[in-house]
Coordinates of C-alpha atoms and ligand atoms in Angstrom, one line a residue:
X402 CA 0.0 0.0 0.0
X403 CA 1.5 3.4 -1.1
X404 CA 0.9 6.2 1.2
X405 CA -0.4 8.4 -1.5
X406 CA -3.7 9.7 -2.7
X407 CA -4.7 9.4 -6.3
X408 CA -6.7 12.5 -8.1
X409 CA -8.4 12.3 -11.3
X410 CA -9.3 15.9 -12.5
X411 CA -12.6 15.4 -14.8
X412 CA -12.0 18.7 -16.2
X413 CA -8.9 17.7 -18.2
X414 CA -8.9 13.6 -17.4
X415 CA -5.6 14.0 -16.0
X416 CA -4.2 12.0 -12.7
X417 CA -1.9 13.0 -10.4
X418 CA -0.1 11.3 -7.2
X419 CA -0.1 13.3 -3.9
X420 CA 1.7 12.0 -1.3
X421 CA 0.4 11.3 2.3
X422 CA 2.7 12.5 5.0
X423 CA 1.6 11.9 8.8
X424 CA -1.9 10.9 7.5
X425 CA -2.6 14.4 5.8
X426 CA -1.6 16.1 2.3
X427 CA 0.3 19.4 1.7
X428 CA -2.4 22.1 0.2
X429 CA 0.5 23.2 -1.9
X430 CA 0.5 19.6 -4.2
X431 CA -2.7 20.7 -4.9
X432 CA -1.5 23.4 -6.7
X433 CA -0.2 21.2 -9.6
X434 CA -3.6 20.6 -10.7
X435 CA -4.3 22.9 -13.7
X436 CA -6.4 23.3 -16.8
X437 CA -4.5 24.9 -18.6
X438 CA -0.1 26.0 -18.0
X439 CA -1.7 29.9 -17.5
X440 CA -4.1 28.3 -14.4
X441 CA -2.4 29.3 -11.3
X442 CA -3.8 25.8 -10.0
X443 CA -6.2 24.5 -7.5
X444 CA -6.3 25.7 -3.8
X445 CA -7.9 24.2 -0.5
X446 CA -11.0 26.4 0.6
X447 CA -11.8 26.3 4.1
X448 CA -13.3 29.2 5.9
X449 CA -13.0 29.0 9.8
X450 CA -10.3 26.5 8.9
X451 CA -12.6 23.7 10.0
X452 CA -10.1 21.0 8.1
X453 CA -6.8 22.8 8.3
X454 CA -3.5 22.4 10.2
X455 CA -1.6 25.3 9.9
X456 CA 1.4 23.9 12.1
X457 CA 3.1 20.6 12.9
X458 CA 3.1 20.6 16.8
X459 CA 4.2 18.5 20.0
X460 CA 2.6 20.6 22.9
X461 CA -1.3 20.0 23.3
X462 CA -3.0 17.2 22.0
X463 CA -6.6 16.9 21.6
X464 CA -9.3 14.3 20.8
X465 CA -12.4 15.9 20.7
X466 CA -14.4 12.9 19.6
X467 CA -13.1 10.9 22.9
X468 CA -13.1 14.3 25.3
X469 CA -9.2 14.0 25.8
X470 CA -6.6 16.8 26.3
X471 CA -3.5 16.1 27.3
X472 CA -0.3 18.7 27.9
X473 CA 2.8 17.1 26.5
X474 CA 1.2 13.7 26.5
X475 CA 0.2 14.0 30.1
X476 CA -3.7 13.5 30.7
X477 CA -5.3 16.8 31.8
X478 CA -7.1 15.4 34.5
X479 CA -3.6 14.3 36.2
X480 CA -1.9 17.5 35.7
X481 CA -4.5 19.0 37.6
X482 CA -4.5 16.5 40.7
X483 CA -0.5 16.4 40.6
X484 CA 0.6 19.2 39.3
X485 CA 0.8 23.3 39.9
X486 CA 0.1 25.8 37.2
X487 CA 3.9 26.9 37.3
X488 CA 4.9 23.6 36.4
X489 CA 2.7 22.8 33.8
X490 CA 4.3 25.9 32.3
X491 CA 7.6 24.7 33.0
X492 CA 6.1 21.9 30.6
X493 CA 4.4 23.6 28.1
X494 CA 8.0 25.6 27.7
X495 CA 10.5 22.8 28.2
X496 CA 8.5 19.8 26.6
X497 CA 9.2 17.9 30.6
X498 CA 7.8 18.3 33.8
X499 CA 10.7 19.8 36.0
X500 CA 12.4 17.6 39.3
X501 CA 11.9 19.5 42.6
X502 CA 15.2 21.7 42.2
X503 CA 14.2 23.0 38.2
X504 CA 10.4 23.5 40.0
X505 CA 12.0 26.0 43.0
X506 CA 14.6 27.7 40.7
X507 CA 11.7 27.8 37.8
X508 CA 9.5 29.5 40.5
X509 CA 12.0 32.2 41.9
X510 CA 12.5 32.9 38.0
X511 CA 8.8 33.5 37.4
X512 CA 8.5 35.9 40.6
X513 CA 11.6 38.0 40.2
X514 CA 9.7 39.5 37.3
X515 CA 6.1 40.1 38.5
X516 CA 7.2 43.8 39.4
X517 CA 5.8 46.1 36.6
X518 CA 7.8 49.2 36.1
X519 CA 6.4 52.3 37.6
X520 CA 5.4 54.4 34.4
X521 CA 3.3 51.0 33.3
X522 CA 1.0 51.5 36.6
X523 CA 1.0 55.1 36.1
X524 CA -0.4 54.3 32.8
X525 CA -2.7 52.2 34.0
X526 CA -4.3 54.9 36.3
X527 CA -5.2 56.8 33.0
X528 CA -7.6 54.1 32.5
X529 CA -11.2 54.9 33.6
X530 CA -12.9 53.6 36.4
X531 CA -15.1 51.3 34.2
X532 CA -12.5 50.5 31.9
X533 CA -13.1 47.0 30.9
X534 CA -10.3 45.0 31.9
X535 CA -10.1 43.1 28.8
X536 CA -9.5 46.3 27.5
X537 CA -7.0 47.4 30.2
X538 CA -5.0 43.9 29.9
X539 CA -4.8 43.7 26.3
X540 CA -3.6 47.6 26.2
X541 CA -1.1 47.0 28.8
X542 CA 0.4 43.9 27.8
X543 CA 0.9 45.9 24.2
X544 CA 2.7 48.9 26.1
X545 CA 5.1 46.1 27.9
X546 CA 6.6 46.2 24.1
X547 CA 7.8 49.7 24.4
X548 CA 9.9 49.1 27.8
X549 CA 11.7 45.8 26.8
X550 CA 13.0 47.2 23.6
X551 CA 15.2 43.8 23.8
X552 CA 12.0 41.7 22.8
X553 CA 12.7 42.8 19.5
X554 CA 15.4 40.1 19.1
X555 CA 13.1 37.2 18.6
X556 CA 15.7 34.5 16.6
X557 CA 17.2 34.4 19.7
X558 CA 16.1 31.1 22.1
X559 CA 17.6 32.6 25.7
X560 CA 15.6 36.5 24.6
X561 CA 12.5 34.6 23.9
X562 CA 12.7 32.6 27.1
X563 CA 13.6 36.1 29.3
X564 CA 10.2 37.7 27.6
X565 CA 7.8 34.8 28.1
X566 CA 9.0 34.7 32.1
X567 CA 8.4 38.6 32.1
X568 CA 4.9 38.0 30.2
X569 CA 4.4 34.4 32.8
X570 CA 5.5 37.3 36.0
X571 CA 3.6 40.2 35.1
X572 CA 0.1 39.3 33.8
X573 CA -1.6 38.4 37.1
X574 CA 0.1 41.7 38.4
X575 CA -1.6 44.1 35.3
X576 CA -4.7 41.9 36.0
X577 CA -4.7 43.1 39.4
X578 CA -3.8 46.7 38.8
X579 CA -7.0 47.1 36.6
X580 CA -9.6 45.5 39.2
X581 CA -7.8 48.1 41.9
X582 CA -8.3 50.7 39.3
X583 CA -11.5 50.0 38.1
X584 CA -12.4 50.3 42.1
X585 CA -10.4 53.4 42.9
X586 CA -8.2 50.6 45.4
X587 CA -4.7 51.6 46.3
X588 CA -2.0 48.8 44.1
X589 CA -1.0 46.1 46.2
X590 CA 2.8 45.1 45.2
X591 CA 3.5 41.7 44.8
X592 CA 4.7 39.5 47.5
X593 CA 7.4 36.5 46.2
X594 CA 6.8 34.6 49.1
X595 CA 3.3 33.4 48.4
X596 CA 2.3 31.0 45.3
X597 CA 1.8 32.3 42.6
X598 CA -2.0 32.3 42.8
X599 CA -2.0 33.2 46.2
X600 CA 0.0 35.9 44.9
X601 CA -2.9 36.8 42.5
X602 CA -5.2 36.7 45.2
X603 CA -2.9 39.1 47.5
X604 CA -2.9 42.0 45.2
X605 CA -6.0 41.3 44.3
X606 CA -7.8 41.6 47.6
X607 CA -5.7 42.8 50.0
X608 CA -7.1 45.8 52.4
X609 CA -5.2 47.2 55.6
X610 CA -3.9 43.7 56.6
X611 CA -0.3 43.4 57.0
X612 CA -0.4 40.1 54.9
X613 CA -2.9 38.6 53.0
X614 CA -3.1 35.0 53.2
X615 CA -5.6 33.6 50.6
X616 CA -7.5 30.4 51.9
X617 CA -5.8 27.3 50.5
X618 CA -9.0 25.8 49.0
X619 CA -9.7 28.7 46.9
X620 CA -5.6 29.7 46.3
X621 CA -5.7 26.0 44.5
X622 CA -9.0 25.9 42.8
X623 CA -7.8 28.2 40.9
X624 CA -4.4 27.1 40.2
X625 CA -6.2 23.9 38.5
X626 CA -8.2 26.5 36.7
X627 CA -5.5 27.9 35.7
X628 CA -4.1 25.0 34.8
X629 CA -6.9 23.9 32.7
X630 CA -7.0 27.0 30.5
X631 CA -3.1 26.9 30.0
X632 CA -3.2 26.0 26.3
X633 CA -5.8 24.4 23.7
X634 CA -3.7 23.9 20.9
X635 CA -4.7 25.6 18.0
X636 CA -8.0 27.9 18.5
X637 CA -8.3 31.3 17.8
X638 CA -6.3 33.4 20.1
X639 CA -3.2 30.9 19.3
X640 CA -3.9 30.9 15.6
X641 CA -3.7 35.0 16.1
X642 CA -0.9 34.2 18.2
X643 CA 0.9 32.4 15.2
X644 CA -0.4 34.8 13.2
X645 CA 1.1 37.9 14.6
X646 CA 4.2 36.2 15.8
X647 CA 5.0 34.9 12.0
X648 CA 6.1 38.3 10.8
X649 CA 8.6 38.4 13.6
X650 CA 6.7 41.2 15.8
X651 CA 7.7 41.0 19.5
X652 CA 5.9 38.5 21.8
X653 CA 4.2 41.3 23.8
X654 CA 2.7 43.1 21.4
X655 CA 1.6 39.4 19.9
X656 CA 0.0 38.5 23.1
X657 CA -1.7 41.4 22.9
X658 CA -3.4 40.3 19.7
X659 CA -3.6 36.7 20.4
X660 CA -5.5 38.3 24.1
X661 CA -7.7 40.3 21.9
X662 CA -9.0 37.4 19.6
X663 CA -10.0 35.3 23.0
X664 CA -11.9 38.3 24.1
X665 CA -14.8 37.8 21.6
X666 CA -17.9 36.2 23.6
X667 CA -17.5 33.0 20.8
X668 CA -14.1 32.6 22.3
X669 CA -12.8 33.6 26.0
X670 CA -15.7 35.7 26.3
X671 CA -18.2 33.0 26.9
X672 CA -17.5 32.8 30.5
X673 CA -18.4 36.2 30.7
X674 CA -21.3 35.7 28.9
X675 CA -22.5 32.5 30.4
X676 CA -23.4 34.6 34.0
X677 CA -24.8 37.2 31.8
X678 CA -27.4 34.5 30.3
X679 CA -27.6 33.3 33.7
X680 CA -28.5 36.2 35.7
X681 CA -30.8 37.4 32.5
X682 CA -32.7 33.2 33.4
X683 CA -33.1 34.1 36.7
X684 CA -34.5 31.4 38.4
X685 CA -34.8 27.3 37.3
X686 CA -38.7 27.8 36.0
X687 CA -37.4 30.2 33.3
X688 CA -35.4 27.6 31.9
X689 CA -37.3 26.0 29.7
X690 CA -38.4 28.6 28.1
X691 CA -35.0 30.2 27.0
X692 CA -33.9 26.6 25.8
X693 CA -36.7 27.1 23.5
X694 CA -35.5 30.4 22.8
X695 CA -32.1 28.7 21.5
X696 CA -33.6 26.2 19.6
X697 CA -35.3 28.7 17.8
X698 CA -32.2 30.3 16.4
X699 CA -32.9 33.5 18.7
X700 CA -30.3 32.5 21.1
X701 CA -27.0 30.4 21.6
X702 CA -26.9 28.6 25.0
X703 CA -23.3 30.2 26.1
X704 CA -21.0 27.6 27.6
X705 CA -22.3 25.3 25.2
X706 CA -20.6 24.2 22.3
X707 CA -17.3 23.8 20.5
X708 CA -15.4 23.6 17.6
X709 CA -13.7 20.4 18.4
X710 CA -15.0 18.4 21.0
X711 CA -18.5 16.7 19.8
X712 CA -18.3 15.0 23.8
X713 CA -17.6 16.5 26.7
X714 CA -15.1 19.0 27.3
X715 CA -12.7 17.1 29.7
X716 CA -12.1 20.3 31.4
X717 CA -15.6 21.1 32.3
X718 CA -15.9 18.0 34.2
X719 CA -12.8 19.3 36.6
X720 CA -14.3 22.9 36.9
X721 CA -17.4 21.3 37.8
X722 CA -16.0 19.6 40.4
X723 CA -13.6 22.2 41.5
X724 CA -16.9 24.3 41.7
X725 CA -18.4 22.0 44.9
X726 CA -15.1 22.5 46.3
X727 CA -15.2 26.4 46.4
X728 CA -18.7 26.8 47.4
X729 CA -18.3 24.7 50.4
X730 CA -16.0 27.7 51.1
X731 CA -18.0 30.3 49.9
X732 CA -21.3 29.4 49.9
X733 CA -23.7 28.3 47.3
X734 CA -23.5 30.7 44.5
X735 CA -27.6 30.4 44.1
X736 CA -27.0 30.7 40.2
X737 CA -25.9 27.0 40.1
X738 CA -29.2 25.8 40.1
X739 CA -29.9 28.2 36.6
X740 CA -26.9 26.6 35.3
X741 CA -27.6 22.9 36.3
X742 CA -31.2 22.8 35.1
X743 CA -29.9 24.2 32.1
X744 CA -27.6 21.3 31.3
X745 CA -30.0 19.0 32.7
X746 CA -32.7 20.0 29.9
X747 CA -30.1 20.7 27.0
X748 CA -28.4 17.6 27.6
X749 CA -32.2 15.4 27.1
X750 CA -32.9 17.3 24.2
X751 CA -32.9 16.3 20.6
X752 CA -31.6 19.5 19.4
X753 CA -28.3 19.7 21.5
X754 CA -27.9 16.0 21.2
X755 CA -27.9 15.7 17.6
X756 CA -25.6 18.8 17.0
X757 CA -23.0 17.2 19.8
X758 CA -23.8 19.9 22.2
X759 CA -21.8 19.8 25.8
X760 CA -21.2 22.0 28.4
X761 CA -17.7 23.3 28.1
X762 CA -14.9 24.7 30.3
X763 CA -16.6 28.1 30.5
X764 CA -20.0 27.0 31.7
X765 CA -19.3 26.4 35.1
X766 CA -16.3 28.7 35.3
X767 CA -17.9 31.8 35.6
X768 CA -19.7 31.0 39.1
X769 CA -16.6 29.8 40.7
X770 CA -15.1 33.4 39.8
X771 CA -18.3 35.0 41.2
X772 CA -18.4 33.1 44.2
X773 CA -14.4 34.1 44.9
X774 CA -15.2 37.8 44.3
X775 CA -14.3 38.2 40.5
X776 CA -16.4 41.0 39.1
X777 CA -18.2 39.3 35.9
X778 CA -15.6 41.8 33.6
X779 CA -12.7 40.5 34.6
X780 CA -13.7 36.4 34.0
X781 CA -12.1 36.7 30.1
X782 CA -9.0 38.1 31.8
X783 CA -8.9 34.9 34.0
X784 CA -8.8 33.0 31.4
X785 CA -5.9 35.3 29.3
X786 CA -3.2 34.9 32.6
X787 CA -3.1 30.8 32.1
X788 CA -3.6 31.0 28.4
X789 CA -0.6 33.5 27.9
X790 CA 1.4 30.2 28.7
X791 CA 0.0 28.7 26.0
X792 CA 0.4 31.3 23.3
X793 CA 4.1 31.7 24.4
X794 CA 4.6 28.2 24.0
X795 CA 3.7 27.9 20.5
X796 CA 5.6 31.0 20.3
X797 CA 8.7 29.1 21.0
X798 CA 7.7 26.4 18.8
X799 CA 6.8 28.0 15.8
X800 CA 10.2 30.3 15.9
X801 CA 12.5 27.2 15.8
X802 CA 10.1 25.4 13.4
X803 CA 12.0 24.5 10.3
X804 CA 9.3 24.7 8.2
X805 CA 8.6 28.7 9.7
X806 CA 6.8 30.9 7.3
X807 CA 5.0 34.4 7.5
X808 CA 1.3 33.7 7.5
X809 CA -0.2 34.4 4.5
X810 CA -3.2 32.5 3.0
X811 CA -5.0 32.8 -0.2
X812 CA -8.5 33.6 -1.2
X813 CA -11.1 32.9 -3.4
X814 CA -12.1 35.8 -5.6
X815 CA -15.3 36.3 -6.8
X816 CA -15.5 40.3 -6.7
X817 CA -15.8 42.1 -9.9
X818 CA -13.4 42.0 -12.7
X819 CA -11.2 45.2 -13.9
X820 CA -13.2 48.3 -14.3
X821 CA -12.5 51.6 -15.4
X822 CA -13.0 54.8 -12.3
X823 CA -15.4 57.1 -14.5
X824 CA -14.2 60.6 -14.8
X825 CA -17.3 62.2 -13.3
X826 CA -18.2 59.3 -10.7
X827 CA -18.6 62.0 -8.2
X828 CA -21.8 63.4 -9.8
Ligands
CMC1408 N1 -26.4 27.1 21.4 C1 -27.3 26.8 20.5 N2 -27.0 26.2 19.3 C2 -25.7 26.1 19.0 C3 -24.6 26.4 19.9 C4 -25.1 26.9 21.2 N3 -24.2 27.3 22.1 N4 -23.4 26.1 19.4 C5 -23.7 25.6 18.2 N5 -25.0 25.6 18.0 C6 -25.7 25.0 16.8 C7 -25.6 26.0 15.6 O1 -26.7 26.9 15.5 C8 -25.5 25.0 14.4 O2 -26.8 24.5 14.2 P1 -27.3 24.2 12.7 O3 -26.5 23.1 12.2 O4 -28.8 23.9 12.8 O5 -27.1 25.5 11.9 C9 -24.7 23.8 15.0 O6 -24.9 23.9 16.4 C10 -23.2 23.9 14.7 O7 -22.7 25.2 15.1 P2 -21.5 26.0 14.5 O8 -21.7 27.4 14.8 O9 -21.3 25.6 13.1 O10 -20.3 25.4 15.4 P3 -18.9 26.0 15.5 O11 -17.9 24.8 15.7 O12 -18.6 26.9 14.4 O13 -18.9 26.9 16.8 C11 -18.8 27.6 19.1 C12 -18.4 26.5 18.0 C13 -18.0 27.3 20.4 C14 -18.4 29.0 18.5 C15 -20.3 27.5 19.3 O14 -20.7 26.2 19.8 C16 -20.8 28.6 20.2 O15 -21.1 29.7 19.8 N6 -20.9 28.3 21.6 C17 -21.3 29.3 22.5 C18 -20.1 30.2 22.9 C19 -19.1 29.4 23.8 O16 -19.5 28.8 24.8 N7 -17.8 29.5 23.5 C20 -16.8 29.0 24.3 C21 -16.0 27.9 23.6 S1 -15.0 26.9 24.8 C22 -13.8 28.0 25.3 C23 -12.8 28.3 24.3 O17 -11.9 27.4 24.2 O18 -12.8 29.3 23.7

């Protein structure tokens, strides 16, 4: 058996031979199918890029079909029993899990750069008070760009590596800065010697208490969450990410994009979007009646859905767990009930069956936030401080990938041929 794929062009009768490499075909054989030498030869047409790989990569791999997503072949759901978010970067970056000494000197790396320099906070305060912090993060995370002028040098492995510990550092610290802004809050500094979640937590909600010391059950729900959102292989914010990155511009300014692609309610958004549909339901008798809503093309049920998995997303099991674990802490968040009659009703129903329609990690997200004190604004950027991991890591990849090459793709014309601008077209 050849591992080819024979084409027979009935336009012109002509065969060709295209050879099979890792189970797929190169769009560019393709091109040697012509009618005529002047043809400039056939393309792939995908919109959405529902049947594309753009890359060949080793980080994330995902079965949607079977629910599995595994970081560097490790299982998901181990990583977030075993493992801290730190690490799984350490992972994501260096392709292995790191011994206890690389863990400790990986983790005084990370925090020696979670200071931001002055003139960023001060920038930061031009901001308004109901800034959106997606807004804010995105913004800020762009200006980063202009005060590590070294960034610039991105052939270079050990530069790269110094930026994505600054970006790894300093996110939770702008995320924190805009909630204190957006709430006219003095900025709480970073302290190194809590985790780096608890960390998070510190500057997020620290008053007139010498130290804050975020409760442990909350400080590592959302270091899972974290970990769970750390990278998705190839979605939109890391296809912008790619994007971006593949004309060489600086990873800042590239995370910036890749930050502002998730923001979109389709995307990273949802979550935020999910305890707006929530709050909009109410209470578990109005249920029904916005499920019918959906059905009817009005709606979409956020937190439902995805591109690739057509089972359940492996993540919103764990968030759903994670969820019973912070409300014991907490208390109830009473929206729950919305949410779980919601899945309990989709997931019986015909329409949402046949389509392959699951809950997924941002259904349940959104009420853990709430219940820890998140306002609903900032959820998206929750979501942007573990996935910056991600974007950086395909960063990496895709600058020492042999086969490298400016994004560029093509397009199927069908506007109107050559025409002539009239002299008096203004009249
Ligand atoms: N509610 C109701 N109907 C839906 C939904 C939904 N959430 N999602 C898809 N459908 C229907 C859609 O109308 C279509 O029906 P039909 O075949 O009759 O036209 C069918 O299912 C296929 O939908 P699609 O738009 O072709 O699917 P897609 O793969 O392009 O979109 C999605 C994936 C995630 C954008 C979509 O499911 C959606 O909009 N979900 C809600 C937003 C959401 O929760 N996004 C977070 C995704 S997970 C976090 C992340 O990684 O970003």
């Amino acid at each position: 058996m050849s591992d080819t794929l024979s084409i027979k062009d009935n336009r012109t009768g002509k065969e060709y031979e295209i050879e099979i490499v890792d189970g797929n075909i190169s769009a560019s054989q393709l091109r040697q199918i012509k009618i005529n030498e002047g043809d400039f030869g056939m393309m792939s047409y995908d919109p959405g890029y529902l049947n594309t790989a753009n890359c060949t990569s080793r980080i994330t791999d995902l079965h949607g079909s079977e629910g599995i997503l595994r970081y560097r072949g490790y299982p998901i759901e181990q990583l977030a029993e075993k493992s801290t978010f730190l690490d799984v970067v350490y992972l994501l970056f260096n392709g292995e899990l790191p011994n206890a000494q690389q863990s400790s000197d990986w983790e005084e790396r990370i925090t020696h750069h979670t200071m931001l320099h002055e003139k960023t906070k001060r920038m930061m305060g031009g901001f308004n008070y109901d800034a959106h912090p997606m807004g804010v993060f995105i913004s800020t995370v762009a200006a980063l760009s202009t005060f590590y002028p070294d960034a610039k040098d991105v052939n270079d492995p050990e530069t790269r590596m110094l930026q994505a510990c600054r970006l790894i550092g300093k996110t939770p610290t702008i995320a924190s800065y805009a909630y204190r802004n957006s709430r006219g809050l003095p900025y709480i500094y970073p302290d190194n010697e809590l985790s780096y979640t608890g960390n998070f937590l510190n500057m997020m909600y620290r008053m007139v208490e010498p130290r804050y010391q975020a409760h442990p059950v909350l400080e590592r729900a959302l270091d899972v969450l974290f970990i769970l959102h750390a990278d998705h292989e190839q979605n939109c914010s890391t296809s912008a990410m790619r994007n971006i990155a593949s004309s060489k511009a600086d990873p800042f300014v590239s995370v910036a994009g890749a930050a502002a692609a998730l923001y979109g309610p389709s995307h990273g958004g949802a979550n935020e979007a999910v305890l707006n549909m929530l709050r909009e339901i109410g209470t578990k008798d109005k249920v029904a009646d916005y499920v019918k809503r959906c059905k009817g093309g009005e709606l979409r049920l956020m937190g439902f859905g995805h591109r690739v998995y057509k089972n359940y997303d492996p993540r919103a099991r764990i968030v759903k767990e994670i969820a019973d674990e912070v409300f014991e802490v907490t208390g109830r968040n009473p929206l729950i009930d919305v949410a779980m009659e919601l899945e309990r009703i989709a997931l019986e129903d015909e329409y949402f069956v046949k389509r392959n329609l699951y809950p997924n990690v941002d259904f349940y997200s959104g009420l853990i936030y709430e219940a820890m004190g998140f306002p609903m604004e900032a959820f998206t950027v929750l979501f942007a401080i573990p996935r910056t991991a991600g974007w950086l890591a395909q960063w990496m990849e895709l600058m020492d990938d042999p086969e490298f090459r400016i994004t560029r793709p093509r397009q199927n014309y069908q506007g109107s041929g050559e025409r002539h601008v009239p002299d008096n077209y203004r009249r």
